[in-house]
PDB file of C-alpha atoms in Angstrom:
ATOM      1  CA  UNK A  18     -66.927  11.765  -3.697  1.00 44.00           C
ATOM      2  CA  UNK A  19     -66.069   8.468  -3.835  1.00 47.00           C
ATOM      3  CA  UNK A  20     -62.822   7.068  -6.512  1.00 47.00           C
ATOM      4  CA  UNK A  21     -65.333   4.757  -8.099  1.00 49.00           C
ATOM      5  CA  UNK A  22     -68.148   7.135  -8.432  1.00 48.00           C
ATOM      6  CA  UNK A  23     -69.384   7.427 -12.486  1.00 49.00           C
ATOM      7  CA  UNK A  24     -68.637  11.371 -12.050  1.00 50.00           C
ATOM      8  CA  UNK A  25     -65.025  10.834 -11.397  1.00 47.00           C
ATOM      9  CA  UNK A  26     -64.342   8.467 -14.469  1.00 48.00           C
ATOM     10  CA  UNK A  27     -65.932  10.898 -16.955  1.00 49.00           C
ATOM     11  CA  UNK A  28     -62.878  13.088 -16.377  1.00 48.00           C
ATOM     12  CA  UNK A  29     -60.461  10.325 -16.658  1.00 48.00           C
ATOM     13  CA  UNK A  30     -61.750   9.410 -19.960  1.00 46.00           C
ATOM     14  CA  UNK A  31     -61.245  13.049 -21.337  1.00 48.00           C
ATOM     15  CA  UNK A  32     -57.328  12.828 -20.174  1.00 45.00           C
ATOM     16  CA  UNK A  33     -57.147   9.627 -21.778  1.00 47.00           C
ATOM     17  CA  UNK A  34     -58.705  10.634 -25.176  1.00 48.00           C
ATOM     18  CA  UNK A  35     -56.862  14.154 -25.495  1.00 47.00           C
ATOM     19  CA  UNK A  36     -53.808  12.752 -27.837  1.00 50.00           C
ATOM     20  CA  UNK A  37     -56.770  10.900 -29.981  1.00 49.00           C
ATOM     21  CA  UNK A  38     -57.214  13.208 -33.238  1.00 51.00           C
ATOM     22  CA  UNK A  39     -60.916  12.537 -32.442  1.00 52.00           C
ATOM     23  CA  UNK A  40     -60.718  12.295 -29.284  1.00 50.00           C
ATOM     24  CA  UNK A  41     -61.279  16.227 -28.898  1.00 50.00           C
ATOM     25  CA  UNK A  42     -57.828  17.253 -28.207  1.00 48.00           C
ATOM     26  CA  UNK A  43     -56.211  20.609 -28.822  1.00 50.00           C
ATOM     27  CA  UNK A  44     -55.034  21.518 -32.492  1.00 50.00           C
ATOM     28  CA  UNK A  45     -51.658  20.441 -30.505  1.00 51.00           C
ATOM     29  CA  UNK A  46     -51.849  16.867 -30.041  1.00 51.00           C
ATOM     30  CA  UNK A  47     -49.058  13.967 -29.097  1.00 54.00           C
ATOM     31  CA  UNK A  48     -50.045  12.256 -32.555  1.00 59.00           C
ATOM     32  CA  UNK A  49     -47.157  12.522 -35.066  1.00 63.00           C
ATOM     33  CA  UNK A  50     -49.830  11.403 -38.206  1.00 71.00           C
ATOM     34  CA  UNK A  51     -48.032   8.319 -38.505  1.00 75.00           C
ATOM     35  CA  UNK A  52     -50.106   6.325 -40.841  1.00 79.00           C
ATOM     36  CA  UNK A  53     -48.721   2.852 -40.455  1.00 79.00           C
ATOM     37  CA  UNK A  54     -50.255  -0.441 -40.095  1.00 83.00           C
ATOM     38  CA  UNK A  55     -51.719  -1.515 -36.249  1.00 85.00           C
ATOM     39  CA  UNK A  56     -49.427  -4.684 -37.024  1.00 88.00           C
ATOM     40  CA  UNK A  57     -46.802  -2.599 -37.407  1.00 87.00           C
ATOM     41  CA  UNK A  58     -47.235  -0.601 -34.550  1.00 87.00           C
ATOM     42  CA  UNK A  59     -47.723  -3.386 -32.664  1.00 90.00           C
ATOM     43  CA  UNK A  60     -44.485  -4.959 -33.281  1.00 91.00           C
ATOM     44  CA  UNK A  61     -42.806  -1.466 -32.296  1.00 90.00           C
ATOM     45  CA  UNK A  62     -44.827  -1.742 -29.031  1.00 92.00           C
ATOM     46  CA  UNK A  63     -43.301  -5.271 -28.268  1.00 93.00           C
ATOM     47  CA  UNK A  64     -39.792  -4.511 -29.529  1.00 92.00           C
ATOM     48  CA  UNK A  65     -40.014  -1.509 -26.911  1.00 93.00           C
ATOM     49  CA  UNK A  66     -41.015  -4.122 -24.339  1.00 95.00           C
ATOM     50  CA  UNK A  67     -38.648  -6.649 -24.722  1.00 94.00           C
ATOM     51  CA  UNK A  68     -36.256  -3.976 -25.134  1.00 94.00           C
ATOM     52  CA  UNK A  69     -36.910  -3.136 -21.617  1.00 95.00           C
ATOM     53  CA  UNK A  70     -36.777  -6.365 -20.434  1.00 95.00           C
ATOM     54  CA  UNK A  71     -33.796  -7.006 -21.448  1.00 95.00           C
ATOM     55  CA  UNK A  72     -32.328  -3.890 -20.367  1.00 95.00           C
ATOM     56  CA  UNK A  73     -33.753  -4.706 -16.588  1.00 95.00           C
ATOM     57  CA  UNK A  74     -31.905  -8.536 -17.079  1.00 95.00           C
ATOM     58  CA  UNK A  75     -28.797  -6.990 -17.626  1.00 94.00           C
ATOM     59  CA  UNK A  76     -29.169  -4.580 -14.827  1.00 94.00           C
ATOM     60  CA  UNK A  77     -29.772  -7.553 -12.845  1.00 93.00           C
ATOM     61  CA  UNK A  78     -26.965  -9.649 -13.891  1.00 92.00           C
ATOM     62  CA  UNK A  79     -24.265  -6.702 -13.343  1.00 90.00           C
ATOM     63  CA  UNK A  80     -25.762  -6.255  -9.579  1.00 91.00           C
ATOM     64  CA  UNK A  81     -24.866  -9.884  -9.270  1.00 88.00           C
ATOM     65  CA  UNK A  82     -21.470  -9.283  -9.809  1.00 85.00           C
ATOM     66  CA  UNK A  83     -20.698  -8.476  -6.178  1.00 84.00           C
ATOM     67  CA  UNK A  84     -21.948 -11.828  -5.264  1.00 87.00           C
ATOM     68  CA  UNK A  85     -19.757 -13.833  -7.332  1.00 83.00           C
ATOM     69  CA  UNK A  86     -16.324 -15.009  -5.920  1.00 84.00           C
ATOM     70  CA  UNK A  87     -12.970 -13.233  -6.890  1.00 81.00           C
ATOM     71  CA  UNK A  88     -11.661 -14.781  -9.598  1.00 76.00           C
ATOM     72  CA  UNK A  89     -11.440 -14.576 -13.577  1.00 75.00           C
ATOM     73  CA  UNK A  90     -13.382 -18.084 -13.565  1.00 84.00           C
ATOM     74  CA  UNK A  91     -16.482 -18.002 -11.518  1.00 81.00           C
ATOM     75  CA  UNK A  92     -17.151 -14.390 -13.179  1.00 85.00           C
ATOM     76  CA  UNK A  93     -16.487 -15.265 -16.871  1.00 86.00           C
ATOM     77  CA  UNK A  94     -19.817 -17.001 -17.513  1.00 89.00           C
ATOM     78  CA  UNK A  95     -21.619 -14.111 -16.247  1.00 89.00           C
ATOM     79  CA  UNK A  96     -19.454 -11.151 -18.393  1.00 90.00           C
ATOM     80  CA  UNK A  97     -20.258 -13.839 -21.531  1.00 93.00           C
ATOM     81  CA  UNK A  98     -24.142 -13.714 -20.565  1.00 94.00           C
ATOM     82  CA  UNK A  99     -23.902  -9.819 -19.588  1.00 94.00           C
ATOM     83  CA  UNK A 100     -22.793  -8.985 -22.772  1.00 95.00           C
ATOM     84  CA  UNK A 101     -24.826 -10.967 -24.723  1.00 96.00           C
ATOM     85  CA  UNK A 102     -27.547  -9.461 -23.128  1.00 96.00           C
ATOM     86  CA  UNK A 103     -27.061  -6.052 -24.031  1.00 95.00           C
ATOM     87  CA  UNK A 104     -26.126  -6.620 -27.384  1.00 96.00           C
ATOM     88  CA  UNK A 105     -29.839  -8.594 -27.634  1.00 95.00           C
ATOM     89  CA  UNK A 106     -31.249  -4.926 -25.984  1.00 95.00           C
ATOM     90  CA  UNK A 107     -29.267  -3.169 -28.432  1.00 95.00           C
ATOM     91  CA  UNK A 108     -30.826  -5.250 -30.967  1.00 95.00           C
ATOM     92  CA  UNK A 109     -34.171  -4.453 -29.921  1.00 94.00           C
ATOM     93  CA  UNK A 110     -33.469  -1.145 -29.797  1.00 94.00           C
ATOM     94  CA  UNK A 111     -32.190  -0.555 -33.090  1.00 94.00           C
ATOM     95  CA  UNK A 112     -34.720  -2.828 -34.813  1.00 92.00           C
ATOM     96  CA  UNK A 113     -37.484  -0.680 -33.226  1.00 91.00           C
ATOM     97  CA  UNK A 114     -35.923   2.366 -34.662  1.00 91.00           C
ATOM     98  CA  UNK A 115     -35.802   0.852 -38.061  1.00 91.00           C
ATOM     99  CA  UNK A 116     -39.204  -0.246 -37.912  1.00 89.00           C
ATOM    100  CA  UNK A 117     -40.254   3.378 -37.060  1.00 87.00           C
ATOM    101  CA  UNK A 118     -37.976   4.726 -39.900  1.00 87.00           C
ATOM    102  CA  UNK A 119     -38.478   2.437 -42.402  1.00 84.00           C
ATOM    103  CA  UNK A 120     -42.547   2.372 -41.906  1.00 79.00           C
ATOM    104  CA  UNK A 121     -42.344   6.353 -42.084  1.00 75.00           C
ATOM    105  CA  UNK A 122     -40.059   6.559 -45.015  1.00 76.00           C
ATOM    106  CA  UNK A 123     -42.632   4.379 -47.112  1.00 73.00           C
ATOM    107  CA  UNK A 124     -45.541   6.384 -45.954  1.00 63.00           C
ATOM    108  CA  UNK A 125     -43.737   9.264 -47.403  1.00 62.00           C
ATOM    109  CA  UNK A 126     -42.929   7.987 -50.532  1.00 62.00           C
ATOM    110  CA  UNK A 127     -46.128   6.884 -51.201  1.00 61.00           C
ATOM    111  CA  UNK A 128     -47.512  10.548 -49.930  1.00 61.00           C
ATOM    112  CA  UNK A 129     -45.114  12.010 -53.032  1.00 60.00           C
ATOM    113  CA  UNK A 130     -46.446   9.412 -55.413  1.00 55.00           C
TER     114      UNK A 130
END
């Protein structure tokens, strides 16, 4: 059987659509009922990502280290930008988790209402 034979797909596309409450997944499914907004869970999706990214630049800058001459003034630029890069992934971080908390704690209030 061939990987881009139409048989093979149609079991792909029942992985892919078994955390989908419609999707005809098991009464235990990966969805949490969160109820927000798709722009809202959108911008949780991109803080994620550029929470990542920024995660992976300062991975990359404190590798560079190494590189750098001995001294406290060829490596003080790069401990200024190394740290302000992971407080901008901490950032990131903890603004995603206040979107998440914040989103949910509204759609419970307004469950209660």
């Amino acid at each position: 059987m061939s990987f881009f034979s139409p048989i093979s797909h149609v079991g792909i596309a029942d992985v892919l659509a078994k955390g989908r409450i419609s999707g005809g997944g098991s009464s235990s499914s990966i969805t949490d009922n969160w109820d927000a907004p798709p722009e809202i869970k959108a911008e949780l999706a991109f803080l994620i990502i550029w929470c990542i990214v920024a995660v992976g630049q300062f991975g990359m800058i404190v590798s560079r280290f190494k590189l750098l001459p001995a001294g406290r003034i060829a490596r003080a630029p790069y401990y200024l930008l190394s740290v302000a890069v992971f407080i901008l992934a901490l950032k990131y971080l903890l603004w995603a988790i206040n979107l998440r908390v914040d989103s949910m704690s509204r759609t419970t209030s307004n469950n209660l209402a």
